[in-house]
XYZ file of C-alpha atoms in Angstrom:
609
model
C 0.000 0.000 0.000
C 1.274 3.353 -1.063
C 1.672 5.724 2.122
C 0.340 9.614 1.423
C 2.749 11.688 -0.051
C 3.062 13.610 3.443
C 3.473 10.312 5.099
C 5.935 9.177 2.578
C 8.149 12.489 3.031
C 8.062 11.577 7.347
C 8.605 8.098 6.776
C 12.172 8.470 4.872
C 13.205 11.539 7.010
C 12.764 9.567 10.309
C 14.868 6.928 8.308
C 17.630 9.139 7.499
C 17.461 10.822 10.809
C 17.845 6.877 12.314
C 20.640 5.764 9.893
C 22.407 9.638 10.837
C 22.619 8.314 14.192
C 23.535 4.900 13.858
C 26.550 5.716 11.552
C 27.521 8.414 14.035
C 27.334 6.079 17.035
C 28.766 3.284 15.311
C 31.933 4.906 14.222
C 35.004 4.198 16.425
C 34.931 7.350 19.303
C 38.784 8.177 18.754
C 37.632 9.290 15.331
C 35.507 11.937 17.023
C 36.544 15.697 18.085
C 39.208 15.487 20.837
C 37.400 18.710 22.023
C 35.927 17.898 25.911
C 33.619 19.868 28.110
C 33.785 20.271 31.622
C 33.049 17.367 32.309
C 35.808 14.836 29.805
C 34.866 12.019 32.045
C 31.230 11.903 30.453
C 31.442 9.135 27.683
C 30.952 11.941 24.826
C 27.282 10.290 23.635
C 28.542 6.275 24.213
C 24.699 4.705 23.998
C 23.472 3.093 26.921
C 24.505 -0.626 25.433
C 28.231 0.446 25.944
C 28.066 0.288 29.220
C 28.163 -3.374 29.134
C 25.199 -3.968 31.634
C 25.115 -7.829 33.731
C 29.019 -8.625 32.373
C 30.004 -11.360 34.145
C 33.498 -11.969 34.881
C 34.898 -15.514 34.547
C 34.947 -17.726 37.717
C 38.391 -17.393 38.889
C 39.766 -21.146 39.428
C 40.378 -20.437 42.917
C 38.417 -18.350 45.236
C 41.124 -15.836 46.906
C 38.108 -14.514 49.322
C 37.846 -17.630 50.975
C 41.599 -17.745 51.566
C 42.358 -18.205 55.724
C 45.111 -16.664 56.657
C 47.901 -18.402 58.963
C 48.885 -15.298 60.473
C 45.737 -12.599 60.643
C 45.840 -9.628 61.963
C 44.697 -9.155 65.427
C 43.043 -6.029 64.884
C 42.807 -4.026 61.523
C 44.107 -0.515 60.800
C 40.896 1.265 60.447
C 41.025 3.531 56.578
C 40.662 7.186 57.108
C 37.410 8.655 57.229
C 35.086 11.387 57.344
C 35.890 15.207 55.221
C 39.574 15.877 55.045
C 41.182 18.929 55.197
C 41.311 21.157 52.241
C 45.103 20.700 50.833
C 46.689 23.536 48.661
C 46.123 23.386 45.003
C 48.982 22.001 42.683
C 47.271 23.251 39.074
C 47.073 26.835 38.212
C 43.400 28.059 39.302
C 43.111 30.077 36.163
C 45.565 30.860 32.997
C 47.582 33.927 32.910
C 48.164 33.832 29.378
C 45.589 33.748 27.483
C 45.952 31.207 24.334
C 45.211 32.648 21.206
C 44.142 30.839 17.962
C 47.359 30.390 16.670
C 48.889 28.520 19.683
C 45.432 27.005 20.434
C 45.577 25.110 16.347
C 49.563 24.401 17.403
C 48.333 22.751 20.383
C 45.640 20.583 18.918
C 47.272 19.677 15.831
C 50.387 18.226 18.209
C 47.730 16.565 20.385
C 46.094 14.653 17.452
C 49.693 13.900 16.434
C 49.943 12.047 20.069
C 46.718 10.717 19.909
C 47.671 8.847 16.117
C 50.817 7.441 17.811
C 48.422 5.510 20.361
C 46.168 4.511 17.987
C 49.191 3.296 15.738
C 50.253 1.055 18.419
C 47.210 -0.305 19.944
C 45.696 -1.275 16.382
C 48.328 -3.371 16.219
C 48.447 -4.756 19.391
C 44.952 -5.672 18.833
C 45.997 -7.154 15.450
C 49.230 -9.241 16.864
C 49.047 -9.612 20.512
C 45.525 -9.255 21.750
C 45.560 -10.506 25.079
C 49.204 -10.916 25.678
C 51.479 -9.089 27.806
C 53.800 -7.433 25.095
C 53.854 -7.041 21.439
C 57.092 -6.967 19.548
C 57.241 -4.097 17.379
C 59.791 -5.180 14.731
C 58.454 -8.644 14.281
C 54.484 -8.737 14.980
C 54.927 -11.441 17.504
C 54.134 -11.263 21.027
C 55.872 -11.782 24.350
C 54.206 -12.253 27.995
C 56.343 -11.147 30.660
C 54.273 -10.399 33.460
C 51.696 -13.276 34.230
C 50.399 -13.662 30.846
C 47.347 -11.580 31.872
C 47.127 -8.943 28.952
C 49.631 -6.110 30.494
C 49.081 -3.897 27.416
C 45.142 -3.936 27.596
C 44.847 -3.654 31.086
C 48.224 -0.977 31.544
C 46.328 0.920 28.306
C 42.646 0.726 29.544
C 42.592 4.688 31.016
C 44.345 5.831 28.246
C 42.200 4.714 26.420
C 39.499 6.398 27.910
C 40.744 9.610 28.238
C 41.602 9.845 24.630
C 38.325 9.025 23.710
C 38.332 5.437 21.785
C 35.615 4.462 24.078
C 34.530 1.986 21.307
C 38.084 0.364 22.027
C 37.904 0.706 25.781
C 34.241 -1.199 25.855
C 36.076 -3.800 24.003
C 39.170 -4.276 26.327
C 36.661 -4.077 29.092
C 35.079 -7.082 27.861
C 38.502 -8.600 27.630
C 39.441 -7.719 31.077
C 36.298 -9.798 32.363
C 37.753 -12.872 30.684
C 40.942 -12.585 32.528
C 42.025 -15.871 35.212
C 44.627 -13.977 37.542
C 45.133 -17.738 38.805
C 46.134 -18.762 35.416
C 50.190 -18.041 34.451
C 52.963 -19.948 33.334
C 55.068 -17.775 36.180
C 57.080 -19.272 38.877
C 56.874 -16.276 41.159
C 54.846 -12.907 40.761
C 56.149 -9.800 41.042
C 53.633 -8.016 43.424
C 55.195 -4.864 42.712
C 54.845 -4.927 38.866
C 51.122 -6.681 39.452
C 50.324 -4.402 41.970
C 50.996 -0.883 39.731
C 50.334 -2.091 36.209
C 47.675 -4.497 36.308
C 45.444 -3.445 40.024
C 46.460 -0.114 39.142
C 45.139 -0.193 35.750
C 41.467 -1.483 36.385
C 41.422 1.043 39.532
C 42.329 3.993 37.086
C 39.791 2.488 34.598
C 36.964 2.251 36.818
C 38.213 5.510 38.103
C 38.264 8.227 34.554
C 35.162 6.464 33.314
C 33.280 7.306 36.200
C 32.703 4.302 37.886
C 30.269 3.344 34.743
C 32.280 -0.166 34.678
C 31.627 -2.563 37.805
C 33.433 -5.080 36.166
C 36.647 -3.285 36.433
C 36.014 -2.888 40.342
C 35.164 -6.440 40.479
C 38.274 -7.979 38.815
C 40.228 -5.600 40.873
C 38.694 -6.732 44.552
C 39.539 -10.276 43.066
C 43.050 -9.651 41.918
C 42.978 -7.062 45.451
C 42.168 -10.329 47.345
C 44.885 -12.464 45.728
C 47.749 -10.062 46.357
C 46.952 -9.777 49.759
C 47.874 -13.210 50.649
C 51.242 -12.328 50.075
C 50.914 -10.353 53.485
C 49.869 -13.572 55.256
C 53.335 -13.426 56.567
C 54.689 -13.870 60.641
C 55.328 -9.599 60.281
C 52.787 -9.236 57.745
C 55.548 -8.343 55.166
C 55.039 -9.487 51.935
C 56.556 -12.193 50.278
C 57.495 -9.740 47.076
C 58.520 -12.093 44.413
C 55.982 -14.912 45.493
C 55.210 -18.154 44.351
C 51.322 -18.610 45.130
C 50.602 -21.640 44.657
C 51.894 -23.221 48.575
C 50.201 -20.388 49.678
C 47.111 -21.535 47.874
C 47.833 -25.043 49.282
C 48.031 -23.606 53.027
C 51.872 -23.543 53.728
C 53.884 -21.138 56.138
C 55.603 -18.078 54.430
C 57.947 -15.857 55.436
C 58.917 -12.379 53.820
C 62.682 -11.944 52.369
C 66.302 -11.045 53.789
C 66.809 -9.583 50.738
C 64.080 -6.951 48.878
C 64.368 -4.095 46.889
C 63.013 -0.870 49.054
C 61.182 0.274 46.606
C 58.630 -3.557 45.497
C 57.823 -3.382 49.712
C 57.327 0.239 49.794
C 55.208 0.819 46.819
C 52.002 -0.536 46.667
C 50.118 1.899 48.791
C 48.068 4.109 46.337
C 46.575 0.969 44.833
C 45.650 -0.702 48.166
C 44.603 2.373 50.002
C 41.801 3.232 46.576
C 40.591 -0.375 46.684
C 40.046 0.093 50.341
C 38.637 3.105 50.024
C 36.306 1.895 47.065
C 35.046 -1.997 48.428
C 34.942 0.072 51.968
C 37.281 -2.920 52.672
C 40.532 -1.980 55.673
C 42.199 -4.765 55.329
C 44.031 -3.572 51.524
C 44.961 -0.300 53.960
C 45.774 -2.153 56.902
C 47.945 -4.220 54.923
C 50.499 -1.133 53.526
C 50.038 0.932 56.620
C 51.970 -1.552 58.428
C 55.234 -0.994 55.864
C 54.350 2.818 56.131
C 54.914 2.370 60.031
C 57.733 0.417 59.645
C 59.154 3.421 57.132
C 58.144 5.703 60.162
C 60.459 4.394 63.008
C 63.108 3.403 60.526
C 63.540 6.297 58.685
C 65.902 8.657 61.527
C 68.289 5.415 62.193
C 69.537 4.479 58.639
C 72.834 4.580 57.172
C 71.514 7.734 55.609
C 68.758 9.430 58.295
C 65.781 10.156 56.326
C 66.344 8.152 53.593
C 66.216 4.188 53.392
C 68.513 1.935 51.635
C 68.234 0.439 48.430
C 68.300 -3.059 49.694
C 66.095 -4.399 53.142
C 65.656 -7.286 55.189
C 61.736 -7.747 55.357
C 62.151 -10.418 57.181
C 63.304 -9.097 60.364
C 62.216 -5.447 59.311
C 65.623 -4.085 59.035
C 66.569 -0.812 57.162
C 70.323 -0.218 58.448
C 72.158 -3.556 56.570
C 72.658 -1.720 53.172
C 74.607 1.460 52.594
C 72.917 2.548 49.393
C 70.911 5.340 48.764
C 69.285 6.215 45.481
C 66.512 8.054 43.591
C 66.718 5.585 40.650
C 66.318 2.435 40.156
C 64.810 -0.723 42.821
C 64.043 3.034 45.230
C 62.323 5.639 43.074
C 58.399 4.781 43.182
C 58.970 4.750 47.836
C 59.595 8.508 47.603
C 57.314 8.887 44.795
C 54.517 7.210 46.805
C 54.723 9.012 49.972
C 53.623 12.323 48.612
C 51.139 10.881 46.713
C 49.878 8.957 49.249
C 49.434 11.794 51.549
C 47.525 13.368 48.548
C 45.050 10.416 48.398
C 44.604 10.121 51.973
C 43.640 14.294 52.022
C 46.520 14.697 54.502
C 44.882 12.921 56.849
C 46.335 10.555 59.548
C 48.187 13.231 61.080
C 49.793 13.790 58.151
C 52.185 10.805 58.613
C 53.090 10.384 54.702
C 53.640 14.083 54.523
C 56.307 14.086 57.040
C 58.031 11.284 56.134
C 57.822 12.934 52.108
C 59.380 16.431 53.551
C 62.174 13.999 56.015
C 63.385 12.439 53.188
C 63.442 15.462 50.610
C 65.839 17.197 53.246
C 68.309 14.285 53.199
C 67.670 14.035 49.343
C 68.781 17.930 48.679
C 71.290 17.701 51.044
C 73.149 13.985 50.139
C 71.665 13.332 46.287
C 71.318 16.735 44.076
C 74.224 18.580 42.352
C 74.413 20.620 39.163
C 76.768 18.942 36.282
C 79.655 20.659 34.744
C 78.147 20.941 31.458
C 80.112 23.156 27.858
C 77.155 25.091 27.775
C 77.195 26.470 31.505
C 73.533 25.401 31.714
C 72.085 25.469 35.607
C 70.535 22.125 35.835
C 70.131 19.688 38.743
C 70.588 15.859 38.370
C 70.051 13.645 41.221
C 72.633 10.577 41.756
C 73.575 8.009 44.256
C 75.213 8.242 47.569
C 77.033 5.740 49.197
C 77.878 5.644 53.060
C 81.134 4.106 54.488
C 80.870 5.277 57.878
C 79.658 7.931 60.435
C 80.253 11.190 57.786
C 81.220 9.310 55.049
C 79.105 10.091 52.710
C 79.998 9.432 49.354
C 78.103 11.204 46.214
C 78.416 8.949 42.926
C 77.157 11.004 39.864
C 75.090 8.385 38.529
C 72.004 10.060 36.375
C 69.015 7.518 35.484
C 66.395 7.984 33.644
C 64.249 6.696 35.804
C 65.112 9.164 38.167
C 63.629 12.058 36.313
C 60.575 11.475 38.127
C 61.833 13.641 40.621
C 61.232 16.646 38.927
C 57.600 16.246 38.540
C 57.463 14.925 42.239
C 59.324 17.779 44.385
C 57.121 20.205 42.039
C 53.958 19.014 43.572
C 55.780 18.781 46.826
C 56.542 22.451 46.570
C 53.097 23.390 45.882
C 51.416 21.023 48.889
C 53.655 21.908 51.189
C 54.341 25.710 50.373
C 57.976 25.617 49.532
C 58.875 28.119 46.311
C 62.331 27.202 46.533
C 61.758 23.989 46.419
C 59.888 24.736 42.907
C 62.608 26.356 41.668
C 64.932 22.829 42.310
C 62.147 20.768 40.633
C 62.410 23.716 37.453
C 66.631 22.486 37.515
C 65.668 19.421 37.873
C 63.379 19.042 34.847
C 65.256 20.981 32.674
C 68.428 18.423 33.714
C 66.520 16.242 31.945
C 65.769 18.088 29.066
C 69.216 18.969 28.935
C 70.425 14.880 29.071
C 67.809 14.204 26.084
C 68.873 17.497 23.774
C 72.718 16.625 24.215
C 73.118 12.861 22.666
C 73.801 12.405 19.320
C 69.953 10.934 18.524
C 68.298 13.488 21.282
C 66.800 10.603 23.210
C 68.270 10.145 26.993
C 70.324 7.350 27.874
C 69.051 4.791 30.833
C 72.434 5.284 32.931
C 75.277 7.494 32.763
C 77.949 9.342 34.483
C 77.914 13.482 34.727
C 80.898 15.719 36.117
C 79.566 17.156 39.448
C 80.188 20.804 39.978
C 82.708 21.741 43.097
C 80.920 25.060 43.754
C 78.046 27.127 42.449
C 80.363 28.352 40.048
C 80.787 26.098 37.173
C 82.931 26.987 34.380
C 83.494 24.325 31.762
C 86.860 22.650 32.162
C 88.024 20.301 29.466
C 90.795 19.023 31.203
C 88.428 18.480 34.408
C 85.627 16.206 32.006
C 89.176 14.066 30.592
C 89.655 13.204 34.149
C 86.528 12.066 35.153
C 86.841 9.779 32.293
C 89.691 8.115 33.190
C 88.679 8.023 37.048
C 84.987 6.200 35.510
C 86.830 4.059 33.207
C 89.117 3.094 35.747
C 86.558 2.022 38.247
C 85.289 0.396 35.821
C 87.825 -1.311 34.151
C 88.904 -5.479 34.055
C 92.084 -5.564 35.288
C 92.640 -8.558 33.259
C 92.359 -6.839 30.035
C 95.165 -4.483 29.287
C 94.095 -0.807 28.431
C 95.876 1.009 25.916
C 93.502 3.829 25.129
C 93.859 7.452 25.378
C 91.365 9.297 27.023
C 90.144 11.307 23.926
C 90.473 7.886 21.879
C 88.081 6.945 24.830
C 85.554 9.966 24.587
C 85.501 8.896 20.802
C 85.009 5.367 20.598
C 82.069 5.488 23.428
C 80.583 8.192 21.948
C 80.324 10.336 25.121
C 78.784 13.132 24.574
C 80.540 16.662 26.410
C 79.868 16.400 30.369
C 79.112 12.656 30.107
C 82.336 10.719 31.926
C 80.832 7.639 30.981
C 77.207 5.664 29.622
C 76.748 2.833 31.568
C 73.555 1.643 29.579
C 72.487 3.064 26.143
C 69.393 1.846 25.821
C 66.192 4.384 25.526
C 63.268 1.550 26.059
C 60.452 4.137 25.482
C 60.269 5.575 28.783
C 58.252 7.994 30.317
C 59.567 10.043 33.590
C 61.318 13.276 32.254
C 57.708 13.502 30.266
C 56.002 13.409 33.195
C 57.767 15.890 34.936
C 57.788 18.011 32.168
C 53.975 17.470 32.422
C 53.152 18.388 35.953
C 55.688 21.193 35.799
C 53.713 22.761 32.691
C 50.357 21.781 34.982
C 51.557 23.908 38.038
C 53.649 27.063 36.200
C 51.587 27.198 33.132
C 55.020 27.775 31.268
C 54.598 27.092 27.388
C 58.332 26.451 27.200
C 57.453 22.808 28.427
C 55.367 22.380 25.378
C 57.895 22.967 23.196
C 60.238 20.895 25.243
C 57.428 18.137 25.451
C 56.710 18.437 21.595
C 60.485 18.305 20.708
C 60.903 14.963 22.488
C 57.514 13.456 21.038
C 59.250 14.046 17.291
C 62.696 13.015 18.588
C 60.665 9.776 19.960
C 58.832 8.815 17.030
C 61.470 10.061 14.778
C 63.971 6.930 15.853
C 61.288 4.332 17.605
C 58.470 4.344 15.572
C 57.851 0.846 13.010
C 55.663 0.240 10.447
C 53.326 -1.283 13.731
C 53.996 0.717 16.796
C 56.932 2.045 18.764
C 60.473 0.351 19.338
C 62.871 0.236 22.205
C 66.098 1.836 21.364
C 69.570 -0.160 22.215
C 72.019 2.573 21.765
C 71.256 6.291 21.625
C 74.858 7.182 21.061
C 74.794 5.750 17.232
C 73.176 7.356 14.645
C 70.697 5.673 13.103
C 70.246 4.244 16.915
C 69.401 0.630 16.548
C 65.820 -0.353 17.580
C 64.964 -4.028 19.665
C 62.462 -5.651 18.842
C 60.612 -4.737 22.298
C 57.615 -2.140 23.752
C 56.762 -2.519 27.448
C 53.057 -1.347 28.272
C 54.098 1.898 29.510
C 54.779 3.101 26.474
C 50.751 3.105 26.456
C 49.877 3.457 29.622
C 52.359 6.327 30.888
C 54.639 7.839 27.989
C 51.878 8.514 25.628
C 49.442 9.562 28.230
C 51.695 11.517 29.519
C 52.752 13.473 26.137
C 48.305 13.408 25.438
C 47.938 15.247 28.601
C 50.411 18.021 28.132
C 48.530 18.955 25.025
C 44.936 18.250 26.776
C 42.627 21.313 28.460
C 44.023 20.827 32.160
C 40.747 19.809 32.929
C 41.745 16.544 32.013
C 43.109 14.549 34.606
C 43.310 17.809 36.839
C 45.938 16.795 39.421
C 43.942 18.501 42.271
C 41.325 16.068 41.091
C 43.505 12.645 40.843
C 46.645 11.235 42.144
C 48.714 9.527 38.966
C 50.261 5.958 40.665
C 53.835 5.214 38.931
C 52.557 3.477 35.566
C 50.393 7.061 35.345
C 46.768 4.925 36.459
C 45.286 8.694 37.732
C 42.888 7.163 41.323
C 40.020 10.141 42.175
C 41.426 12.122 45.191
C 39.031 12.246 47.924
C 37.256 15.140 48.272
């Protein structure tokens, strides 16, 4: 039957209005407008069906719940509660420049250039190595390397979101329900790694979207309730490289002699925001009772206010080791403390605060120095300190990359705790990192090497100064069997050491992300658009030598020229260095930092309020 001509014209506009909207709400959401409102964490016109309502999660094989404990706790550490006290802000409250068209197209055109870098990479992750831990850039294979339980997606999942691929997220979130954290081919876990990439991951998830995902909250209490079995300890130390399966079966375990500072002291973020979500103490209970330990340790070390690189957990015993660092197996303790304080709203008198501003004193004092550089520039690094008895204190010049967290950390300490000189050391500090990635031959920064320290505020460049460094490095360094022939300017040639370097220990660049993040939270508090530039320089620099025809390579020596890429890209390049880069270029309404607290693989967890 032929419908009136009037009808006719209604009928095929209501169908064009209906196919309008299903083309526009079936197209991928990271090919939308990267513009947000006020509110980015609103899912940007996601139909109702993407929130993936009655999603059930896959029975775990064992039930970590009903786990009984050999050693409970006689009483639990009750969470903070109640309104906490209104903490200083660490963002600017309002712009004082005021962006004009031209830098506001610059801006948006470099953060669609980020945002095609992620999507790069995750396509083919999805395409290659969808639900393993890795995928290997070069060769399109895949690698798992921490429990086998789909690193990338879960490390990526609030990047993700705050970029907008929604579509993408909804389908990792489905992924993430499938996931057996009983199921791995490894011996022993590494609770630290577990604890920050993949607990941290599905609390930041749940966290940016809004708590629209209960399935993200409900594969974290699970995974929550495994890890804390590793407590179930005599001192309630966790066993940090543990095997669970005796624990599964009921036998005794004890915590290690031997631990890295930094896998005990670095899991309280995650633990306290599960707590604080499932209304749960015993995640909280759990870490408080390292932070306590921290607490009565920290004035009797080798190094008062600091703690060594190395601890007995067994016997909770900070004075054995006589190493002190901001790098490496120690960063993420100092990182945490400040941040924890910031989750916690300052509350419990406090405690993290003090021990954050304790250890920053001995960290100025023992750790910081300016490098001798050719160009005279004032920059900080931070390096190692070794103690060999009472006043012996022993500064090694040691600059990781890793390190360049710190930066971005005493910024924020600066602004919470009201210290404008200590912003102006986080400025030196950042910029000494910017300074190590502008000054190799390929303009990426190595992991390790070895700067000239300055012997007074005045630092004039000595030539004959840097030679002798060299020698003094290479001779500490050097196998006595092996007979060394080499003059030191045949030396600065051959290993490529660029001027003020007196040595690279390791010349790899494996896409990491900690001078971009303090670059980022420096340009978040000072508004200073000489960080973009900075931050945009090192994006092109980045994808200029890492980038493949699937995603983004690890570099093995950043001294050559082309540098050599490995066949290697750990989840943080998704979950931290490219959210980190997005961000710089984002409104600072996005992820506001006096709205969230970023863990160390950048999962931002909603600050209490």
């Amino acid at each position: 039957m032929l419908l009136p001509q009037r009808r006719r014209w209604w009928f095929l506009g209501a169908c064009l209005m209906m196919t309008s909207f299903l083309l526009f709400f079936s197209a991928p959401v990271g090919r939308l407008s990267s513009t947000y409102s006020n509110d980015w964490q609103a899912s940007d016109g996601i139909p109702a069906k993407y929130s993936l309502p009655g999603l059930t999660p896959v029975k775990p094989t064992f039930d970590w719940a009903t786990f009984k404990q050999l050693h409970p706790v006689p009483s639990m550490i009750p969470l903070p509660t109640g309104r906490p006290p209104a903490l200083p802000r660490i963002q600017k409250t309002r712009r004082d420049r005021r962006e004009d068209e031209a830098a506001k197209a610059v801006r948006e055109k470099r953060l669609a250039a980020v945002k095609e870098a992620f999507q790069h990479a995750w396509s083919s992750y999805k395409s290659h190595a969808w639900m393993k831990d890795e995928l290997a850039p070069i060769s399109g294979g895949s690698r798992n390397t921490f429990g086998g339980w789909s690193a990338t997606l879960v490390d990526a999942l609030d990047t993700l979101w705050i970029m907008g691929f929604h579509v993408d997220f909804k389908d990792a979130v489905r992924a993430v329900a499938s996931i057996d954290f009983n199921t791995t081919e490894e011996t022993n876990l590494n609770i630290f790694e577990t604890t920050i990439r993949y607990l941290g991951g599905l609390l930041g998830a749940y966290d940016v979207s809004g708590g629209r995902y209960p399935i993200l909250l409900e594969k974290a209490t699970e995974l929550g309730n495994m890890l804390y079995a590793a407590f179930d300890t005599p001192n309630r130390m966790p066993v940090t490289r543990w095997d669970w399966r005796p624990a599964a079966q009921g036998k005794n375990q004890e915590a290690s002699e031997w631990v890295l500072v930094s896998e005990l002291t670095s899991l309280s973020l995650e633990f306290t925001r599960l707590s604080q979500l499932t209304k749960d103490p015993k995640y909280f209970d759990a870490i408080q009772r390292i932070t306590d330990e921290l607490d009565r340790a920290q004035n009797h070390t080798k190094l008062p206010g600091m703690w060594p690189v190395v601890v007995d957990a067994k016997r909770t015993s900070f004075g054995g080791d006589n190493s002190f660092t901001l790098g490496g197996m120690s960063d993420s303790l100092y990182e945490y403390l400040l941040k924890e304080h910031l989750l916690l709203g300052g509350q419990l008198d406090g405690q993290y605060g003090k021990l954050y501003e304790g250890s920053l004193r001995a960290i100025k004092e023992h750790l910081l120095f300016r490098p001798m550089t050719e160009d005279g520039a004032d920059i900080l690094f931070s390096g190692n300190a070794r103690v060999d008895g009472p006043n012996k204190i022993e500064l090694e010049p040691k600059v990781q990359h890793l390190g360049c967290f710190a930066g971005g950390m005493v910024g924020m300490g600066s602004k919470i705790f009201n210290s404008p000189q200590d912003l102006e050391i986080a400025r030196k500090l950042v910029d000494g990192c910017i300074w190590a990635y502008e000054h190799t031959p390929s303009g990426l920064m190595p992991e390790i090497f070895h700067a000239v320290p300055c012997a007074a505020d005045s630092c004039p460049w000595a030539p004959l100064k840097w030679h002798a460094a060299v020698t003094e490095t290479k001779k500490n360094k050097k196998d006595a069997s092996k007979p060394d022939t080499q003059s030191v300017e045949e030396k600065i040639k051959s290993d490529r050491l660029f001027p003020g370097a007196s040595a690279v220990d390791d010349r790899r660049y494996i896409l990491r992300p900690e001078a971009i993040e303090s670059v980022f939270v420096l340009f978040r508090i000072t508004d200073d658009v000489k960080y973009l530039d900075k931050a945009w320089s090192m994006f092109e620099t980045i994808q200029k030598h890492t980038r493949t025809d699937l995603a983004n390579a690890a570099i093995d020596d950043v001294t050559l020229l082309p540098p050599p890429k490995a066949d290697r890209m750990e989840s943080f390049w998704l979950a931290e260095t490219l959210k980190y880069f997005y961000l710089i270029f984002s409104d600072p309404s996005v992820v506001n930092l006096d709205d969230f607290v970023l863990n160390t693989e950048a999962h931002p967890l909603r600050r209490p309020q």
